[in-house]
Amino acid sequence: MLQEKLRKIEENIDEHLLEKFFLTSFEDELNFVLDIEACKIKDDEMLTYSIALMNCDDDRDICYNYRKIEDCLSDLINLKATKINIYIHNLYYDFKPFLTCWVDKFNSTPNEDKIETKKEFNGLTRKYEYLNFIETNKDDKNKPSFSYDVLFKKGQLYQATFYTTPRENKKGIEVNQRIIFKDTLKVIPYSLKKASKDFLDLELGKQGLDYEKKRSLKDEFTKEEKFYIYEDVFALKYLVKKLIIDGFHIGNKFVRFDKLTNSSQSLFDYKLTLLDDFYNK
């Protein structure tokens, strides 16, 4: 079904790949998928020339194609939602230009955890020791506007959050808007092409963009390039909907990938299986 849907979209790609953002939503939480394309223009400089964004919460399958990071960020900030989830397949690569733009535009700084030193008694050594405790501020309402958090460990980027201005949610509570960048590659550790085939029975095209070509933001995309940009976010959208947002059934078990990584998801599901076995003895 998705394959046929994608084939029809290819025939009318200009109706589904738009340069202007049209989205009016009054929901507190919104979900998007995002993919960027970049090329080298100098030995030490990359140009991000395409930012493809697609809404996961409707069935229109419209891809909003930006040429500048700041334009994409501006449209996201202007949404009324208090929580915006952005799913990216390989966050480490695609997040860099967003963080650079965020820091440059807002002179932004990362939120830092407070470290408090406490005197604690060690029952093994029978002595008092001074230990450092990290006090993490998990209250998003108190995060400074236009600051950011990055969940980064041992060279791996797991998640990042931008905090914008406070706004009221549906309950009338004022909270900071959060734009949360999530890495689908951590929880679905396959290439997008393989994951689409295995989970959606969706074959993606073999032709890609010419990554050796030097581009500018004024370059026009060919029809084939437009479709390549489009099909990646189309496939990622339906992966996210099936595996992360809606969930699916395996036999009589319901599964939804709502952990940060594939390993933590596997451990969680294993614990549920043990629990089921215990109660069903």
mmCIF file of N, CA and C in Angstrom, residues 177-254:
data_model
loop_
_atom_site.group_PDB
_atom_site.id
_atom_site.type_symbol
_atom_site.label_atom_id
_atom_site.label_comp_id
_atom_site.label_asym_id
_atom_site.label_seq_id
_atom_site.Cartn_x
_atom_site.Cartn_y
_atom_site.Cartn_z
ATOM 1 N N GLN A 177 8.468 26.093 25.558
ATOM 2 C CA GLN A 177 8.380 25.232 24.379
ATOM 3 C C GLN A 177 9.689 24.458 24.248
ATOM 4 N N ARG A 178 9.570 23.157 23.981
ATOM 5 C CA ARG A 178 10.746 22.312 23.793
ATOM 6 C C ARG A 178 10.745 21.748 22.385
ATOM 7 N N ILE A 179 11.871 21.870 21.711
ATOM 8 C CA ILE A 179 12.079 21.207 20.425
ATOM 9 C C ILE A 179 13.090 20.105 20.688
ATOM 10 N N ILE A 180 12.623 18.861 20.634
ATOM 11 C CA ILE A 180 13.445 17.723 21.052
ATOM 12 C C ILE A 180 13.874 16.931 19.829
ATOM 13 N N PHE A 181 15.175 16.823 19.633
ATOM 14 C CA PHE A 181 15.733 16.072 18.512
ATOM 15 C C PHE A 181 16.066 14.661 18.990
ATOM 16 N N LYS A 182 15.486 13.653 18.321
ATOM 17 C CA LYS A 182 15.653 12.263 18.738
ATOM 18 C C LYS A 182 16.284 11.446 17.611
ATOM 19 N N ASP A 183 17.085 10.464 18.002
ATOM 20 C CA ASP A 183 17.829 9.666 17.021
ATOM 21 C C ASP A 183 17.157 8.315 16.806
ATOM 22 N N THR A 184 16.505 8.150 15.645
ATOM 23 C CA THR A 184 15.860 6.871 15.353
ATOM 24 C C THR A 184 16.878 5.773 15.069
ATOM 25 N N LEU A 185 18.087 6.155 14.649
ATOM 26 C CA LEU A 185 19.119 5.151 14.361
ATOM 27 C C LEU A 185 19.536 4.403 15.621
ATOM 28 N N LYS A 186 19.398 5.051 16.785
ATOM 29 C CA LYS A 186 19.768 4.393 18.041
ATOM 30 C C LYS A 186 18.783 3.291 18.413
ATOM 31 N N VAL A 187 17.527 3.467 18.038
ATOM 32 C CA VAL A 187 16.513 2.477 18.395
ATOM 33 C C VAL A 187 16.169 1.554 17.223
ATOM 34 N N ILE A 188 16.463 1.998 15.992
ATOM 35 C CA ILE A 188 16.277 1.167 14.796
ATOM 36 C C ILE A 188 17.637 1.135 14.100
ATOM 37 N N PRO A 189 18.559 0.279 14.555
ATOM 38 C CA PRO A 189 19.959 0.348 14.096
ATOM 39 C C PRO A 189 20.210 -0.296 12.737
ATOM 40 N N TYR A 190 19.503 0.192 11.738
ATOM 41 C CA TYR A 190 19.661 -0.278 10.373
ATOM 42 C C TYR A 190 19.666 0.934 9.454
ATOM 43 N N SER A 191 20.150 0.736 8.239
ATOM 44 C CA SER A 191 20.020 1.800 7.253
ATOM 45 C C SER A 191 18.535 2.055 7.012
ATOM 46 N N LEU A 192 18.212 3.263 6.586
ATOM 47 C CA LEU A 192 16.818 3.603 6.323
ATOM 48 C C LEU A 192 16.239 2.697 5.241
ATOM 49 N N LYS A 193 17.055 2.357 4.255
ATOM 50 C CA LYS A 193 16.605 1.492 3.167
ATOM 51 C C LYS A 193 16.233 0.104 3.677
ATOM 52 N N LYS A 194 17.082 -0.460 4.545
ATOM 53 C CA LYS A 194 16.812 -1.801 5.078
ATOM 54 C C LYS A 194 15.626 -1.787 6.039
ATOM 55 N N ALA A 195 15.567 -0.787 6.910
ATOM 56 C CA ALA A 195 14.468 -0.698 7.870
ATOM 57 C C ALA A 195 13.127 -0.539 7.159
ATOM 58 N N SER A 196 13.116 0.253 6.086
ATOM 59 C CA SER A 196 11.877 0.454 5.331
ATOM 60 C C SER A 196 11.401 -0.844 4.686
ATOM 61 N N LYS A 197 12.340 -1.619 4.164
ATOM 62 C CA LYS A 197 11.990 -2.887 3.546
ATOM 63 C C LYS A 197 11.518 -3.892 4.591
ATOM 64 N N ASP A 198 12.235 -3.993 5.718
ATOM 65 C CA ASP A 198 11.923 -5.014 6.725
ATOM 66 C C ASP A 198 10.649 -4.712 7.499
ATOM 67 N N PHE A 199 10.427 -3.453 7.865
ATOM 68 C CA PHE A 199 9.292 -3.117 8.724
ATOM 69 C C PHE A 199 8.064 -2.633 7.950
ATOM 70 N N LEU A 200 8.274 -2.059 6.772
ATOM 71 C CA LEU A 200 7.160 -1.465 6.028
ATOM 72 C C LEU A 200 6.898 -2.146 4.696
ATOM 73 N N ASP A 201 7.785 -3.049 4.275
ATOM 74 C CA ASP A 201 7.729 -3.648 2.943
ATOM 75 C C ASP A 201 7.734 -2.550 1.884
ATOM 76 N N LEU A 202 8.591 -1.549 2.112
ATOM 77 C CA LEU A 202 8.690 -0.398 1.226
ATOM 78 C C LEU A 202 10.090 -0.350 0.626
ATOM 79 N N GLU A 203 10.166 -0.428 -0.693
ATOM 80 C CA GLU A 203 11.445 -0.372 -1.400
ATOM 81 C C GLU A 203 11.775 1.073 -1.748
ATOM 82 N N LEU A 204 12.925 1.533 -1.280
ATOM 83 C CA LEU A 204 13.374 2.873 -1.642
ATOM 84 C C LEU A 204 14.240 2.804 -2.894
ATOM 85 N N GLY A 205 14.271 3.902 -3.648
ATOM 86 C CA GLY A 205 15.002 3.933 -4.904
ATOM 87 C C GLY A 205 16.498 3.787 -4.715
ATOM 88 N N LYS A 206 17.178 3.336 -5.746
ATOM 89 C CA LYS A 206 18.626 3.145 -5.698
ATOM 90 C C LYS A 206 19.383 4.427 -6.001
ATOM 91 N N GLN A 207 18.747 5.330 -6.745
ATOM 92 C CA GLN A 207 19.430 6.550 -7.149
ATOM 93 C C GLN A 207 19.418 7.571 -6.018
ATOM 94 N N GLY A 208 20.549 8.212 -5.800
ATOM 95 C CA GLY A 208 20.638 9.235 -4.781
ATOM 96 C C GLY A 208 21.103 10.549 -5.378
ATOM 97 N N LEU A 209 21.517 11.441 -4.504
ATOM 98 C CA LEU A 209 22.042 12.720 -4.959
ATOM 99 C C LEU A 209 23.524 12.593 -5.275
ATOM 100 N N ASP A 210 23.999 13.505 -6.094
ATOM 101 C CA ASP A 210 25.433 13.565 -6.410
ATOM 102 C C ASP A 210 26.122 14.347 -5.289
ATOM 103 N N TYR A 211 26.746 13.612 -4.356
ATOM 104 C CA TYR A 211 27.339 14.263 -3.185
ATOM 105 C C TYR A 211 28.691 14.898 -3.491
ATOM 106 N N GLU A 212 29.223 14.658 -4.674
ATOM 107 C CA GLU A 212 30.472 15.292 -5.061
ATOM 108 C C GLU A 212 30.231 16.660 -5.705
ATOM 109 N N LYS A 213 28.994 16.921 -6.067
ATOM 110 C CA LYS A 213 28.656 18.161 -6.757
ATOM 111 C C LYS A 213 28.673 19.339 -5.790
ATOM 112 N N LYS A 214 29.346 20.408 -6.176
ATOM 113 C CA LYS A 214 29.330 21.618 -5.372
ATOM 114 C C LYS A 214 28.057 22.393 -5.681
ATOM 115 N N ARG A 215 27.331 22.742 -4.639
ATOM 116 C CA ARG A 215 26.040 23.374 -4.827
ATOM 117 C C ARG A 215 25.997 24.746 -4.166
ATOM 118 N N SER A 216 24.945 25.485 -4.498
ATOM 119 C CA SER A 216 24.647 26.741 -3.823
ATOM 120 C C SER A 216 23.172 26.706 -3.441
ATOM 121 N N LEU A 217 22.754 27.637 -2.596
ATOM 122 C CA LEU A 217 21.357 27.659 -2.153
ATOM 123 C C LEU A 217 20.418 28.108 -3.262
ATOM 124 N N LYS A 218 20.972 28.610 -4.357
ATOM 125 C CA LYS A 218 20.137 29.060 -5.472
ATOM 126 C C LYS A 218 19.905 27.956 -6.503
ATOM 127 N N ASP A 219 20.599 26.840 -6.377
ATOM 128 C CA ASP A 219 20.442 25.751 -7.342
ATOM 129 C C ASP A 219 19.022 25.200 -7.314
ATOM 130 N N GLU A 220 18.499 24.886 -8.474
ATOM 131 C CA GLU A 220 17.197 24.245 -8.581
ATOM 132 C C GLU A 220 17.379 22.729 -8.580
ATOM 133 N N PHE A 221 16.494 22.021 -7.899
ATOM 134 C CA PHE A 221 16.540 20.566 -7.877
ATOM 135 C C PHE A 221 15.850 19.999 -9.113
ATOM 136 N N THR A 222 16.397 18.919 -9.641
ATOM 137 C CA THR A 222 15.715 18.199 -10.705
ATOM 138 C C THR A 222 14.550 17.413 -10.103
ATOM 139 N N LYS A 223 13.692 16.897 -10.954
ATOM 140 C CA LYS A 223 12.562 16.094 -10.473
ATOM 141 C C LYS A 223 13.066 14.862 -9.728
ATOM 142 N N GLU A 224 14.131 14.239 -10.239
ATOM 143 C CA GLU A 224 14.690 13.053 -9.595
ATOM 144 C C GLU A 224 15.275 13.395 -8.225
ATOM 145 N N GLU A 225 15.944 14.546 -8.118
ATOM 146 C CA GLU A 225 16.504 14.972 -6.830
ATOM 147 C C GLU A 225 15.405 15.289 -5.825
ATOM 148 N N LYS A 226 14.332 15.922 -6.292
ATOM 149 C CA LYS A 226 13.201 16.220 -5.411
ATOM 150 C C LYS A 226 12.602 14.937 -4.836
ATOM 151 N N PHE A 227 12.457 13.930 -5.680
ATOM 152 C CA PHE A 227 11.861 12.688 -5.211
ATOM 153 C C PHE A 227 12.784 11.967 -4.235
ATOM 154 N N TYR A 228 14.080 12.015 -4.478
ATOM 155 C CA TYR A 228 15.023 11.379 -3.551
ATOM 156 C C TYR A 228 14.954 12.046 -2.179
ATOM 157 N N ILE A 229 14.906 13.384 -2.166
ATOM 158 C CA ILE A 229 14.774 14.116 -0.903
ATOM 159 C C ILE A 229 13.474 13.731 -0.216
ATOM 160 N N TYR A 230 12.417 13.597 -1.022
ATOM 161 C CA TYR A 230 11.090 13.310 -0.467
ATOM 162 C C TYR A 230 10.988 11.899 0.110
ATOM 163 N N GLU A 231 11.440 10.902 -0.628
ATOM 164 C CA GLU A 231 11.165 9.521 -0.218
ATOM 165 C C GLU A 231 11.857 9.154 1.097
ATOM 166 N N ASP A 232 12.972 9.798 1.427
ATOM 167 C CA ASP A 232 13.644 9.504 2.689
ATOM 168 C C ASP A 232 12.786 9.902 3.888
ATOM 169 N N VAL A 233 12.197 11.106 3.848
ATOM 170 C CA VAL A 233 11.369 11.520 4.978
ATOM 171 C C VAL A 233 10.020 10.798 4.973
ATOM 172 N N PHE A 234 9.533 10.444 3.789
ATOM 173 C CA PHE A 234 8.301 9.656 3.694
ATOM 174 C C PHE A 234 8.486 8.309 4.402
ATOM 175 N N ALA A 235 9.574 7.625 4.086
ATOM 176 C CA ALA A 235 9.841 6.324 4.701
ATOM 177 C C ALA A 235 10.058 6.474 6.203
ATOM 178 N N LEU A 236 10.828 7.482 6.617
ATOM 179 C CA LEU A 236 11.099 7.671 8.041
ATOM 180 C C LEU A 236 9.830 8.002 8.809
ATOM 181 N N LYS A 237 8.949 8.779 8.185
ATOM 182 C CA LYS A 237 7.678 9.107 8.837
ATOM 183 C C LYS A 237 6.900 7.849 9.192
ATOM 184 N N TYR A 238 6.769 6.941 8.238
ATOM 185 C CA TYR A 238 5.948 5.754 8.495
ATOM 186 C C TYR A 238 6.658 4.751 9.407
ATOM 187 N N LEU A 239 7.974 4.770 9.430
ATOM 188 C CA LEU A 239 8.704 3.979 10.424
ATOM 189 C C LEU A 239 8.431 4.499 11.829
ATOM 190 N N VAL A 240 8.520 5.813 11.988
ATOM 191 C CA VAL A 240 8.289 6.438 13.291
ATOM 192 C C VAL A 240 6.850 6.212 13.745
ATOM 193 N N LYS A 241 5.898 6.372 12.838
ATOM 194 C CA LYS A 241 4.493 6.159 13.187
ATOM 195 C C LYS A 241 4.254 4.726 13.660
ATOM 196 N N LYS A 242 4.786 3.766 12.917
ATOM 197 C CA LYS A 242 4.528 2.371 13.246
ATOM 198 C C LYS A 242 5.260 1.917 14.499
ATOM 199 N N LEU A 243 6.536 2.227 14.598
ATOM 200 C CA LEU A 243 7.362 1.654 15.659
ATOM 201 C C LEU A 243 7.397 2.489 16.933
ATOM 202 N N ILE A 244 7.269 3.811 16.806
ATOM 203 C CA ILE A 244 7.486 4.684 17.958
ATOM 204 C C ILE A 244 6.200 5.354 18.451
ATOM 205 N N ILE A 245 5.397 5.885 17.535
ATOM 206 C CA ILE A 245 4.200 6.623 17.963
ATOM 207 C C ILE A 245 3.013 5.694 18.207
ATOM 208 N N ASP A 246 2.642 4.900 17.199
ATOM 209 C CA ASP A 246 1.451 4.048 17.312
ATOM 210 C C ASP A 246 1.750 2.711 17.978
ATOM 211 N N GLY A 247 2.897 2.116 17.693
ATOM 212 C CA GLY A 247 3.194 0.781 18.184
ATOM 213 C C GLY A 247 2.555 -0.277 17.298
ATOM 214 N N PHE A 248 2.846 -1.539 17.571
ATOM 215 C CA PHE A 248 2.328 -2.632 16.746
ATOM 216 C C PHE A 248 2.227 -3.893 17.596
ATOM 217 N N HIS A 249 1.551 -4.900 17.067
ATOM 218 C CA HIS A 249 1.361 -6.162 17.776
ATOM 219 C C HIS A 249 2.229 -7.260 17.165
ATOM 220 N N ILE A 250 2.855 -8.042 18.026
ATOM 221 C CA ILE A 250 3.518 -9.286 17.640
ATOM 222 C C ILE A 250 2.795 -10.400 18.368
ATOM 223 N N GLY A 251 1.961 -11.139 17.648
ATOM 224 C CA GLY A 251 1.103 -12.117 18.314
ATOM 225 C C GLY A 251 0.123 -11.391 19.215
ATOM 226 N N ASN A 252 0.114 -11.741 20.490
ATOM 227 C CA ASN A 252 -0.778 -11.076 21.442
ATOM 228 C C ASN A 252 -0.057 -10.006 22.258
ATOM 229 N N LYS A 253 1.158 -9.664 21.858
ATOM 230 C CA LYS A 253 1.933 -8.662 22.589
ATOM 231 C C LYS A 253 1.972 -7.344 21.821
ATOM 232 N N PHE A 254 1.798 -6.250 22.557
ATOM 233 C CA PHE A 254 1.876 -4.915 21.974
ATOM 234 C C PHE A 254 3.267 -4.357 22.229
#
